[in-house]
Structure formats: structure tokens, C-alpha cells
Amino acid sequence: MKKRQEKKQEWLVNGHGTYSELYDEKEFFETTKKSDHVVCQFYRDQFERCRLVDKHLEILAKKHFETKFCKINAEKAPFLTDRLKIRVLPTICLVKNGKTKDFIVGFTDLGNSDDFSTEMMEWRIARSDVIEYQGDLMTPPSAKSGPKTEVYRKKTIRGKNDDSSGDDDSD
């Protein structure tokens, strides 16, 4: 228990518990050396989906002190993006003990939808053993928690004179 508290203090000193931005590649390498577990999003300012991932990672950073959560602008890190073969944004790089363990590329692993839950992202990161997870790693959480929003198609109502069946009633 005491050892865990000391470890938590060390994590706080290294910036754990917050979602921060790395400004260059050198800072990325320093971060991966200091922290055993790192979740780093490669992003671009213009991409709405990157901002969506930011919201989820901010929540997870406060929950999982054992992991450093950060992001780096892919345009400012050309060496890293080339070396790690990052072609799709957002890409989340999962690093354990200084080595790249896994990638979450786009939203395919998160239900292939923009409205995935934070729990889904947490489960996907936990599958790579980068955060401590309490649930079942074999089954993903429900695709969407909370009220579901359904999209209805517009229906057209045909008038009495609008007959598109091909039958012609006028003689």
C-alpha cells in the first residue's frame, strides 16, 4: 500500500493524471523513457475526430494514474509519423516499457462509429495491457451507454393523383 502511494507520487511528478500535449519528437522520447505506460494520440488540429478522441482521453487520464496520456501534432513530428507508419488520423500509439505495443487506428476498433463510449476506448486500450482494467477483456462493453438516438428517414406520402404503380386510371 505504501509502495503504491510512492509510485502514485512519482506518476504525478511525471505528469500522470492529466492529458497533456507534447510539442516535439524529443519530448515524446523523454516521456516514453520516464513512464512505463504511455497512451499518445497523433492528431491534426483540423480533424474533428481528433477532438472527439481528446474528450475521451481527458476522462481516462484522470481515472488511470498509472498511465501517461498525451497527444502530439502529427505535422510537427514527421520522423515519428514516418517511423511508426502513421497514415490515418487519429492514431493512438500505446507504449509499454519504452516499446510500441499497439496502435488504435481511426475508429475501427471502437465500434466504427463517431459515437463510441469512453468505456469502449478504455476497454480497447486495456486489451494492450497499458492501463489497469477491472472488467472482462474478452467482451467489449456495450457499444453505446446511455440513451440511444435514432435517426428516422423521411417518408413521402403520395397524393391521390400521384400513382407511380404504372396503372393509368384515366380513360
Tab-separated table of N, CA and C in Angstrom:
chain	number	residue	atom	x	y	z
A	1	MET	N	0.834	-1.192	0.000
A	1	MET	CA	0.000	0.000	0.000
A	1	MET	C	0.877	1.253	0.000
A	2	LYS	N	1.900	1.248	0.826
A	2	LYS	CA	2.812	2.384	0.903
A	2	LYS	C	3.604	2.520	-0.410
A	3	LYS	N	3.990	1.385	-0.960
A	3	LYS	CA	4.737	1.375	-2.212
A	3	LYS	C	3.879	1.945	-3.351
A	4	ARG	N	2.611	1.600	-3.324
A	4	ARG	CA	1.667	2.099	-4.334
A	4	ARG	C	1.533	3.623	-4.223
A	5	GLN	N	1.486	4.132	-2.997
A	5	GLN	CA	1.374	5.578	-2.776
A	5	GLN	C	2.627	6.303	-3.276
A	6	GLU	N	3.795	5.708	-3.027
A	6	GLU	CA	5.048	6.296	-3.519
A	6	GLU	C	5.067	6.313	-5.053
A	7	LYS	N	4.580	5.236	-5.638
A	7	LYS	CA	4.519	5.137	-7.092
A	7	LYS	C	3.571	6.206	-7.650
A	8	LYS	N	2.449	6.419	-6.959
A	8	LYS	CA	1.479	7.420	-7.389
A	8	LYS	C	2.097	8.818	-7.348
A	9	GLN	N	2.891	9.092	-6.336
A	9	GLN	CA	3.580	10.386	-6.241
A	9	GLN	C	4.554	10.563	-7.407
A	10	GLU	N	5.257	9.503	-7.737
A	10	GLU	CA	6.191	9.534	-8.863
A	10	GLU	C	5.438	9.798	-10.170
A	11	TRP	N	4.278	9.163	-10.327
A	11	TRP	CA	3.468	9.357	-11.519
A	11	TRP	C	3.008	10.813	-11.628
A	12	LEU	N	2.576	11.396	-10.509
A	12	LEU	CA	2.114	12.777	-10.519
A	12	LEU	C	3.242	13.733	-10.919
A	13	VAL	N	4.450	13.456	-10.449
A	13	VAL	CA	5.611	14.272	-10.814
A	13	VAL	C	5.872	14.185	-12.323
A	14	ASN	N	5.651	13.006	-12.897
A	14	ASN	CA	5.877	12.791	-14.335
A	14	ASN	C	4.699	13.249	-15.203
A	15	GLY	N	3.681	13.859	-14.585
A	15	GLY	CA	2.559	14.393	-15.352
A	15	GLY	C	1.409	13.438	-15.565
A	16	HIS	N	1.381	12.345	-14.831
A	16	HIS	CA	0.256	11.408	-14.949
A	16	HIS	C	-0.984	12.050	-14.326
A	17	GLY	N	-2.161	11.604	-14.764
A	17	GLY	CA	-3.411	12.142	-14.225
A	17	GLY	C	-3.934	13.317	-15.038
A	18	THR	N	-3.146	13.769	-16.008
A	18	THR	CA	-3.585	14.853	-16.888
A	18	THR	C	-3.350	14.436	-18.336
A	19	TYR	N	-4.049	15.099	-19.215
A	19	TYR	CA	-3.897	14.867	-20.654
A	19	TYR	C	-3.142	16.063	-21.207
A	20	SER	N	-1.900	15.857	-21.594
A	20	SER	CA	-1.045	16.969	-21.994
A	20	SER	C	-0.596	16.849	-23.439
A	21	GLU	N	-0.089	17.963	-23.969
A	21	GLU	CA	0.412	17.966	-25.338
A	21	GLU	C	1.929	17.954	-25.342
A	22	LEU	N	2.487	17.131	-26.215
A	22	LEU	CA	3.930	17.098	-26.431
A	22	LEU	C	4.215	17.976	-27.647
A	23	TYR	N	5.255	18.778	-27.561
A	23	TYR	CA	5.487	19.756	-28.618
A	23	TYR	C	6.488	19.327	-29.672
A	24	ASP	N	7.276	18.285	-29.396
A	24	ASP	CA	8.206	17.795	-30.412
A	24	ASP	C	8.538	16.331	-30.164
A	25	GLU	N	9.276	15.763	-31.090
A	25	GLU	CA	9.622	14.345	-31.032
A	25	GLU	C	10.527	14.028	-29.845
A	26	LYS	N	11.413	14.955	-29.520
A	26	LYS	CA	12.319	14.750	-28.391
A	26	LYS	C	11.528	14.565	-27.097
A	27	GLU	N	10.499	15.372	-26.935
A	27	GLU	CA	9.650	15.269	-25.744
A	27	GLU	C	8.910	13.932	-25.711
A	28	PHE	N	8.536	13.413	-26.875
A	28	PHE	CA	7.883	12.106	-26.954
A	28	PHE	C	8.819	11.019	-26.413
A	29	PHE	N	10.072	11.039	-26.871
A	29	PHE	CA	11.032	10.025	-26.421
A	29	PHE	C	11.330	10.153	-24.927
A	30	GLU	N	11.409	11.380	-24.413
A	30	GLU	CA	11.629	11.597	-22.980
A	30	GLU	C	10.460	11.049	-22.172
A	31	THR	N	9.248	11.285	-22.660
A	31	THR	CA	8.048	10.807	-21.968
A	31	THR	C	8.011	9.286	-21.918
A	32	THR	N	8.341	8.632	-23.020
A	32	THR	CA	8.301	7.167	-23.044
A	32	THR	C	9.417	6.554	-22.195
A	33	LYS	N	10.482	7.304	-21.948
A	33	LYS	CA	11.547	6.808	-21.058
A	33	LYS	C	11.160	6.953	-19.593
A	34	LYS	N	10.486	8.047	-19.253
A	34	LYS	CA	10.110	8.326	-17.859
A	34	LYS	C	8.961	7.447	-17.379
A	35	SER	N	8.007	7.173	-18.269
A	35	SER	CA	6.791	6.450	-17.892
A	35	SER	C	6.762	5.062	-18.517
A	36	ASP	N	6.379	4.079	-17.699
A	36	ASP	CA	6.280	2.698	-18.196
A	36	ASP	C	5.135	2.516	-19.178
A	37	HIS	N	4.033	3.237	-18.940
A	37	HIS	CA	2.843	3.115	-19.781
A	37	HIS	C	2.481	4.481	-20.344
A	38	VAL	N	2.375	4.563	-21.676
A	38	VAL	CA	2.045	5.831	-22.335
A	38	VAL	C	0.975	5.588	-23.396
A	39	VAL	N	-0.034	6.464	-23.411
A	39	VAL	CA	-1.054	6.485	-24.448
A	39	VAL	C	-0.909	7.834	-25.135
A	40	CYS	N	-0.512	7.816	-26.409
A	40	CYS	CA	-0.251	9.070	-27.127
A	40	CYS	C	-1.054	9.115	-28.426
A	41	GLN	N	-1.855	10.172	-28.564
A	41	GLN	CA	-2.639	10.356	-29.781
A	41	GLN	C	-1.853	11.223	-30.770
A	42	PHE	N	-1.769	10.760	-31.996
A	42	PHE	CA	-1.230	11.569	-33.082
A	42	PHE	C	-2.437	12.237	-33.732
A	43	TYR	N	-2.396	13.579	-33.807
A	43	TYR	CA	-3.569	14.315	-34.247
A	43	TYR	C	-3.205	15.440	-35.215
A	44	ARG	N	-4.255	16.057	-35.743
A	44	ARG	CA	-4.145	17.291	-36.522
A	44	ARG	C	-5.250	18.212	-36.066
A	45	ASP	N	-4.961	19.500	-35.972
A	45	ASP	CA	-5.939	20.472	-35.478
A	45	ASP	C	-7.229	20.498	-36.292
A	46	GLN	N	-7.131	20.297	-37.581
A	46	GLN	CA	-8.289	20.429	-38.460
A	46	GLN	C	-9.259	19.254	-38.384
A	47	PHE	N	-8.874	18.176	-37.743
A	47	PHE	CA	-9.705	16.973	-37.750
A	47	PHE	C	-10.644	16.939	-36.547
A	48	GLU	N	-11.929	16.917	-36.821
A	48	GLU	CA	-12.952	16.880	-35.772
A	48	GLU	C	-12.854	15.584	-34.960
A	49	ARG	N	-12.535	14.496	-35.621
A	49	ARG	CA	-12.445	13.208	-34.916
A	49	ARG	C	-11.304	13.197	-33.901
A	50	CYS	N	-10.252	13.961	-34.148
A	50	CYS	CA	-9.153	14.062	-33.182
A	50	CYS	C	-9.631	14.771	-31.918
A	51	ARG	N	-10.466	15.795	-32.092
A	51	ARG	CA	-11.025	16.496	-30.919
A	51	ARG	C	-11.968	15.578	-30.141
A	52	LEU	N	-12.646	14.700	-30.849
A	52	LEU	CA	-13.526	13.734	-30.198
A	52	LEU	C	-12.718	12.771	-29.320
A	53	VAL	N	-11.595	12.304	-29.832
A	53	VAL	CA	-10.712	11.414	-29.071
A	53	VAL	C	-10.147	12.145	-27.852
A	54	ASP	N	-9.832	13.442	-28.011
A	54	ASP	CA	-9.325	14.252	-26.893
A	54	ASP	C	-10.243	14.180	-25.681
A	55	LYS	N	-11.544	14.304	-25.922
A	55	LYS	CA	-12.522	14.294	-24.820
A	55	LYS	C	-12.465	12.980	-24.043
A	56	HIS	N	-12.375	11.879	-24.766
A	56	HIS	CA	-12.329	10.570	-24.113
A	56	HIS	C	-11.013	10.368	-23.349
A	57	LEU	N	-9.901	10.785	-23.952
A	57	LEU	CA	-8.596	10.595	-23.304
A	57	LEU	C	-8.443	11.481	-22.065
A	58	GLU	N	-9.064	12.661	-22.065
A	58	GLU	CA	-9.040	13.518	-20.874
A	58	GLU	C	-9.712	12.821	-19.696
A	59	ILE	N	-10.836	12.199	-19.959
A	59	ILE	CA	-11.569	11.469	-18.909
A	59	ILE	C	-10.731	10.302	-18.402
A	60	LEU	N	-10.136	9.533	-19.311
A	60	LEU	CA	-9.342	8.362	-18.926
A	60	LEU	C	-8.064	8.754	-18.191
A	61	ALA	N	-7.475	9.899	-18.522
A	61	ALA	CA	-6.243	10.339	-17.861
A	61	ALA	C	-6.479	10.573	-16.377
A	62	LYS	N	-7.639	11.122	-16.039
A	62	LYS	CA	-7.966	11.379	-14.630
A	62	LYS	C	-8.257	10.089	-13.873
A	63	LYS	N	-8.690	9.071	-14.593
A	63	LYS	CA	-9.063	7.793	-13.976
A	63	LYS	C	-7.874	6.844	-13.803
A	64	HIS	N	-6.926	6.897	-14.737
A	64	HIS	CA	-5.812	5.945	-14.744
A	64	HIS	C	-4.478	6.665	-14.522
A	65	PHE	N	-4.104	6.822	-13.252
A	65	PHE	CA	-2.853	7.487	-12.890
A	65	PHE	C	-1.624	6.679	-13.301
A	66	GLU	N	-1.797	5.388	-13.498
A	66	GLU	CA	-0.652	4.522	-13.798
A	66	GLU	C	-0.130	4.727	-15.225
A	67	THR	N	-0.873	5.471	-16.036
A	67	THR	CA	-0.518	5.663	-17.440
A	67	THR	C	-0.437	7.146	-17.761
A	68	LYS	N	0.536	7.506	-18.571
A	68	LYS	CA	0.690	8.887	-19.045
A	68	LYS	C	-0.119	9.044	-20.328
A	69	PHE	N	-1.052	10.001	-20.351
A	69	PHE	CA	-1.874	10.283	-21.516
A	69	PHE	C	-1.401	11.593	-22.131
A	70	CYS	N	-1.127	11.556	-23.437
A	70	CYS	CA	-0.637	12.754	-24.108
A	70	CYS	C	-1.027	12.732	-25.570
A	71	LYS	N	-0.743	13.839	-26.251
A	71	LYS	CA	-1.003	13.918	-27.690
A	71	LYS	C	0.131	14.703	-28.334
A	72	ILE	N	0.346	14.438	-29.617
A	72	ILE	CA	1.383	15.135	-30.367
A	72	ILE	C	0.841	15.431	-31.765
A	73	ASN	N	1.107	16.636	-32.243
A	73	ASN	CA	0.665	17.037	-33.568
A	73	ASN	C	1.486	16.274	-34.608
A	74	ALA	N	0.807	15.528	-35.444
A	74	ALA	CA	1.491	14.679	-36.437
A	74	ALA	C	2.318	15.507	-37.426
A	75	GLU	N	1.891	16.730	-37.698
A	75	GLU	CA	2.634	17.593	-38.617
A	75	GLU	C	3.967	18.054	-38.033
A	76	LYS	N	4.043	18.131	-36.712
A	76	LYS	CA	5.267	18.578	-36.041
A	76	LYS	C	6.195	17.422	-35.706
A	77	ALA	N	5.778	16.206	-36.033
A	77	ALA	CA	6.587	15.022	-35.730
A	77	ALA	C	6.739	14.148	-36.975
A	78	PRO	N	7.333	14.676	-38.033
A	78	PRO	CA	7.431	13.899	-39.281
A	78	PRO	C	8.270	12.629	-39.148
A	79	PHE	N	9.340	12.679	-38.349
A	79	PHE	CA	10.169	11.487	-38.165
A	79	PHE	C	9.365	10.371	-37.507
A	80	LEU	N	8.648	10.705	-36.436
A	80	LEU	CA	7.848	9.705	-35.720
A	80	LEU	C	6.725	9.135	-36.585
A	81	THR	N	6.010	10.010	-37.268
A	81	THR	CA	4.899	9.521	-38.085
A	81	THR	C	5.384	8.604	-39.202
A	82	ASP	N	6.560	8.907	-39.736
A	82	ASP	CA	7.126	8.048	-40.770
A	82	ASP	C	7.631	6.738	-40.172
A	83	ARG	N	8.350	6.847	-39.081
A	83	ARG	CA	8.942	5.669	-38.423
A	83	ARG	C	7.872	4.694	-37.910
A	84	LEU	N	6.789	5.255	-37.342
A	84	LEU	CA	5.711	4.418	-36.803
A	84	LEU	C	4.658	4.076	-37.861
A	85	LYS	N	4.891	4.551	-39.089
A	85	LYS	CA	4.000	4.272	-40.221
A	85	LYS	C	2.563	4.733	-39.951
A	86	ILE	N	2.442	5.946	-39.436
A	86	ILE	CA	1.121	6.507	-39.149
A	86	ILE	C	0.591	7.155	-40.423
A	87	ARG	N	-0.528	6.623	-40.926
A	87	ARG	CA	-1.111	7.105	-42.161
A	87	ARG	C	-2.532	7.628	-41.973
A	88	VAL	N	-3.191	7.219	-40.887
A	88	VAL	CA	-4.567	7.599	-40.613
A	88	VAL	C	-4.599	8.372	-39.301
A	89	LEU	N	-5.364	9.466	-39.274
A	89	LEU	CA	-5.538	10.229	-38.036
A	89	LEU	C	-6.999	10.192	-37.648
A	90	PRO	N	-7.327	10.083	-36.373
A	90	PRO	CA	-6.403	9.945	-35.251
A	90	PRO	C	-5.845	8.526	-35.140
A	91	THR	N	-4.597	8.451	-34.730
A	91	THR	CA	-3.965	7.182	-34.376
A	91	THR	C	-3.483	7.301	-32.944
A	92	ILE	N	-3.824	6.312	-32.131
A	92	ILE	CA	-3.386	6.298	-30.738
A	92	ILE	C	-2.291	5.261	-30.609
A	93	CYS	N	-1.141	5.706	-30.170
A	93	CYS	CA	0.022	4.839	-30.001
A	93	CYS	C	0.072	4.387	-28.539
A	94	LEU	N	0.126	3.090	-28.314
A	94	LEU	CA	0.153	2.525	-26.971
A	94	LEU	C	1.553	1.988	-26.706
A	95	VAL	N	2.235	2.602	-25.721
A	95	VAL	CA	3.627	2.275	-25.431
A	95	VAL	C	3.727	1.654	-24.046
A	96	LYS	N	4.459	0.532	-23.971
A	96	LYS	CA	4.679	-0.132	-22.685
A	96	LYS	C	6.172	-0.420	-22.553
A	97	ASN	N	6.757	0.042	-21.449
A	97	ASN	CA	8.183	-0.146	-21.161
A	97	ASN	C	9.081	0.341	-22.302
A	98	GLY	N	8.746	1.500	-22.869
A	98	GLY	CA	9.567	2.103	-23.901
A	98	GLY	C	9.409	1.515	-25.289
A	99	LYS	N	8.515	0.542	-25.446
A	99	LYS	CA	8.313	-0.087	-26.753
A	99	LYS	C	6.862	0.070	-27.193
A	100	THR	N	6.698	0.335	-28.478
A	100	THR	CA	5.354	0.462	-29.032
A	100	THR	C	4.689	-0.906	-29.000
A	101	LYS	N	3.599	-0.979	-28.256
A	101	LYS	CA	2.911	-2.255	-28.073
A	101	LYS	C	1.771	-2.436	-29.080
A	102	ASP	N	1.053	-1.336	-29.368
A	102	ASP	CA	-0.132	-1.457	-30.214
A	102	ASP	C	-0.526	-0.074	-30.735
A	103	PHE	N	-1.423	-0.057	-31.719
A	103	PHE	CA	-1.978	1.167	-32.264
A	103	PHE	C	-3.496	1.032	-32.340
A	104	ILE	N	-4.189	2.121	-32.083
A	104	ILE	CA	-5.621	2.195	-32.363
A	104	ILE	C	-5.726	3.173	-33.532
A	105	VAL	N	-6.024	2.636	-34.703
A	105	VAL	CA	-6.039	3.434	-35.924
A	105	VAL	C	-7.476	3.783	-36.280
A	106	GLY	N	-7.775	5.084	-36.305
A	106	GLY	CA	-9.133	5.527	-36.614
A	106	GLY	C	-10.121	5.012	-35.580
A	107	PHE	N	-11.344	4.747	-36.006
A	107	PHE	CA	-12.400	4.310	-35.088
A	107	PHE	C	-12.832	2.865	-35.323
A	108	THR	N	-12.096	2.141	-36.154
A	108	THR	CA	-12.478	0.772	-36.490
A	108	THR	C	-12.587	-0.116	-35.256
A	109	ASP	N	-11.608	-0.030	-34.348
A	109	ASP	CA	-11.611	-0.864	-33.143
A	109	ASP	C	-12.557	-0.347	-32.064
A	110	LEU	N	-13.167	0.795	-32.299
A	110	LEU	CA	-14.027	1.419	-31.293
A	110	LEU	C	-15.497	1.352	-31.689
A	111	GLY	N	-15.826	0.458	-32.574
A	111	GLY	CA	-17.208	0.288	-32.999
A	111	GLY	C	-17.492	0.899	-34.353
A	112	ASN	N	-16.459	1.439	-35.005
A	112	ASN	CA	-16.582	2.014	-36.355
A	112	ASN	C	-17.633	3.110	-36.426
A	113	SER	N	-17.727	3.898	-35.361
A	113	SER	CA	-18.730	4.952	-35.272
A	113	SER	C	-18.169	6.127	-34.480
A	114	ASP	N	-18.659	7.327	-34.746
A	114	ASP	CA	-18.199	8.513	-34.024
A	114	ASP	C	-18.758	8.591	-32.607
A	115	ASP	N	-19.818	7.878	-32.327
A	115	ASP	CA	-20.449	7.989	-31.010
A	115	ASP	C	-20.114	6.822	-30.077
A	116	PHE	N	-18.844	6.386	-30.090
A	116	PHE	CA	-18.418	5.326	-29.177
A	116	PHE	C	-18.307	5.889	-27.758
A	117	SER	N	-18.358	5.008	-26.778
A	117	SER	CA	-18.302	5.436	-25.383
A	117	SER	C	-16.863	5.465	-24.871
A	118	THR	N	-16.665	6.198	-23.790
A	118	THR	CA	-15.349	6.239	-23.138
A	118	THR	C	-14.992	4.850	-22.637
A	119	GLU	N	-15.995	4.093	-22.201
A	119	GLU	CA	-15.769	2.728	-21.722
A	119	GLU	C	-15.230	1.842	-22.838
A	120	MET	N	-15.707	2.065	-24.064
A	120	MET	CA	-15.226	1.282	-25.205
A	120	MET	C	-13.742	1.587	-25.460
A	121	MET	N	-13.386	2.869	-25.387
A	121	MET	CA	-11.986	3.235	-25.594
A	121	MET	C	-11.124	2.679	-24.460
A	122	GLU	N	-11.619	2.751	-23.241
A	122	GLU	CA	-10.892	2.218	-22.090
A	122	GLU	C	-10.645	0.724	-22.267
A	123	TRP	N	-11.665	0.000	-22.696
A	123	TRP	CA	-11.548	-1.450	-22.921
A	123	TRP	C	-10.513	-1.741	-24.001
A	124	ARG	N	-10.538	-0.963	-25.099
A	124	ARG	CA	-9.609	-1.201	-26.206
A	124	ARG	C	-8.164	-0.937	-25.783
A	125	ILE	N	-7.933	0.117	-25.002
A	125	ILE	CA	-6.587	0.413	-24.503
A	125	ILE	C	-6.135	-0.690	-23.539
A	126	ALA	N	-7.055	-1.157	-22.703
A	126	ALA	CA	-6.739	-2.208	-21.725
A	126	ALA	C	-6.363	-3.522	-22.405
A	127	ARG	N	-6.882	-3.777	-23.592
A	127	ARG	CA	-6.533	-5.007	-24.311
A	127	ARG	C	-5.045	-5.073	-24.627
A	128	SER	N	-4.393	-3.921	-24.651
A	128	SER	CA	-2.954	-3.874	-24.904
A	128	SER	C	-2.150	-3.824	-23.610
A	129	ASP	N	-2.834	-3.960	-22.485
A	129	ASP	CA	-2.187	-4.024	-21.174
A	129	ASP	C	-1.396	-2.743	-20.842
A	130	VAL	N	-1.966	-1.591	-21.202
A	130	VAL	CA	-1.317	-0.316	-20.934
A	130	VAL	C	-1.992	0.401	-19.760
A	131	ILE	N	-3.229	0.015	-19.431
A	131	ILE	CA	-3.916	0.533	-18.246
A	131	ILE	C	-4.428	-0.633	-17.417
A	132	GLU	N	-4.682	-0.365	-16.144
A	132	GLU	CA	-5.260	-1.381	-15.262
A	132	GLU	C	-6.766	-1.348	-15.465
A	133	TYR	N	-7.328	-2.504	-15.814
A	133	TYR	CA	-8.736	-2.594	-16.171
A	133	TYR	C	-9.416	-3.631	-15.292
A	134	GLN	N	-10.601	-3.297	-14.801
A	134	GLN	CA	-11.311	-4.177	-13.883
A	134	GLN	C	-12.285	-5.132	-14.579
A	135	GLY	N	-12.715	-4.797	-15.773
A	135	GLY	CA	-13.736	-5.600	-16.456
A	135	GLY	C	-13.176	-6.789	-17.206
A	136	ASP	N	-14.046	-7.388	-18.023
A	136	ASP	CA	-13.709	-8.555	-18.823
A	136	ASP	C	-13.068	-8.100	-20.132
A	137	LEU	N	-11.834	-8.510	-20.363
A	137	LEU	CA	-11.119	-8.110	-21.567
A	137	LEU	C	-11.560	-8.880	-22.806
A	138	MET	N	-12.269	-9.969	-22.615
A	138	MET	CA	-12.690	-10.788	-23.745
A	138	MET	C	-13.937	-10.234	-24.440
A	139	THR	N	-14.790	-9.518	-23.710
A	139	THR	CA	-16.002	-8.968	-24.315
A	139	THR	C	-16.021	-7.451	-24.158
A	140	PRO	N	-16.242	-6.737	-25.238
A	140	PRO	CA	-16.282	-5.273	-25.159
A	140	PRO	C	-17.522	-4.792	-24.406
A	141	PRO	N	-17.446	-3.604	-23.818
A	141	PRO	CA	-18.646	-3.060	-23.177
A	141	PRO	C	-19.690	-2.785	-24.245
A	142	SER	N	-20.915	-2.521	-23.819
A	142	SER	CA	-21.973	-2.260	-24.801
A	142	SER	C	-21.533	-1.128	-25.715
A	143	ALA	N	-21.920	-1.223	-26.941
A	143	ALA	CA	-21.468	-0.275	-27.961
A	143	ALA	C	-21.793	1.170	-27.608
A	144	LYS	N	-22.880	1.396	-26.921
A	144	LYS	CA	-23.240	2.764	-26.557
A	144	LYS	C	-23.975	2.734	-25.235
A	145	SER	N	-23.443	3.440	-24.240
A	145	SER	CA	-24.141	3.520	-22.969
A	145	SER	C	-24.919	4.827	-22.939
A	146	GLY	N	-26.062	4.806	-22.299
A	146	GLY	CA	-26.886	5.999	-22.245
A	146	GLY	C	-28.025	5.890	-23.243
A	147	PRO	N	-28.804	6.958	-23.348
A	147	PRO	CA	-29.942	6.909	-24.258
A	147	PRO	C	-29.490	6.850	-25.713
A	148	LYS	N	-30.186	6.063	-26.479
A	148	LYS	CA	-29.838	5.919	-27.893
A	148	LYS	C	-30.601	6.956	-28.706
A	149	THR	N	-29.932	7.494	-29.669
A	149	THR	CA	-30.546	8.432	-30.583
A	149	THR	C	-30.764	7.709	-31.897
A	150	GLU	N	-31.999	7.688	-32.327
A	150	GLU	CA	-32.310	7.005	-33.570
A	150	GLU	C	-32.554	8.024	-34.673
A	151	VAL	N	-32.124	7.679	-35.842
A	151	VAL	CA	-32.318	8.545	-36.990
A	151	VAL	C	-33.442	7.955	-37.821
A	152	TYR	N	-34.446	8.786	-38.089
A	152	TYR	CA	-35.583	8.330	-38.885
A	152	TYR	C	-35.468	8.886	-40.287
A	153	ARG	N	-35.836	8.054	-41.276
A	153	ARG	CA	-35.843	8.508	-42.657
A	153	ARG	C	-37.128	9.262	-42.935
A	154	LYS	N	-36.998	10.227	-43.786
A	154	LYS	CA	-38.163	10.996	-44.181
A	154	LYS	C	-39.043	10.126	-45.069
A	155	LYS	N	-40.321	10.069	-44.741
A	155	LYS	CA	-41.250	9.287	-45.552
A	155	LYS	C	-42.019	10.229	-46.470
A	156	THR	N	-42.241	9.775	-47.648
A	156	THR	CA	-43.047	10.566	-48.564
A	156	THR	C	-44.428	9.949	-48.651
A	157	ILE	N	-45.397	10.812	-48.638
A	157	ILE	CA	-46.780	10.347	-48.734
A	157	ILE	C	-47.279	10.744	-50.108
A	158	ARG	N	-47.734	9.759	-50.825
A	158	ARG	CA	-48.200	10.024	-52.176
A	158	ARG	C	-49.628	10.550	-52.127
A	159	GLY	N	-49.871	11.509	-52.984
A	159	GLY	CA	-51.227	12.062	-53.078
A	159	GLY	C	-52.131	11.164	-53.886
A	160	LYS	N	-53.419	11.508	-53.936
A	160	LYS	CA	-54.397	10.695	-54.652
A	160	LYS	C	-54.079	10.639	-56.146
A	161	ASN	N	-53.578	11.736	-56.687
A	161	ASN	CA	-53.294	11.785	-58.113
A	161	ASN	C	-51.902	11.260	-58.443
A	162	ASP	N	-51.064	11.053	-57.439
A	162	ASP	CA	-49.690	10.586	-57.660
A	162	ASP	C	-49.663	9.068	-57.586
A	163	ASP	N	-49.757	8.449	-58.726
A	163	ASP	CA	-49.745	6.991	-58.764
A	163	ASP	C	-48.556	6.547	-59.581
A	164	SER	N	-47.575	5.997	-58.929
A	164	SER	CA	-46.377	5.586	-59.638
A	164	SER	C	-46.343	4.070	-59.852
A	165	SER	N	-47.476	3.437	-59.741
A	165	SER	CA	-47.508	1.993	-59.921
A	165	SER	C	-47.549	1.594	-61.386
A	166	GLY	N	-47.816	2.592	-62.241
A	166	GLY	CA	-47.832	2.273	-63.662
A	166	GLY	C	-49.237	2.111	-64.200
A	167	ASP	N	-50.235	1.901	-63.305
A	167	ASP	CA	-51.626	1.782	-63.756
A	167	ASP	C	-52.165	3.166	-64.075
A	168	ASP	N	-52.828	3.297	-65.178
A	168	ASP	CA	-53.374	4.586	-65.581
A	168	ASP	C	-54.900	4.491	-65.482
A	169	ASP	N	-55.504	5.253	-64.573
A	169	ASP	CA	-56.954	5.194	-64.345
A	169	ASP	C	-57.731	6.092	-65.291
A	170	SER	N	-57.073	7.011	-65.959
A	170	SER	CA	-57.820	7.940	-66.830
A	170	SER	C	-58.023	7.307	-68.205
A	171	ASP	N	-59.252	7.195	-68.639
A	171	ASP	CA	-59.578	6.613	-69.952
A	171	ASP	C	-60.014	7.661	-70.904
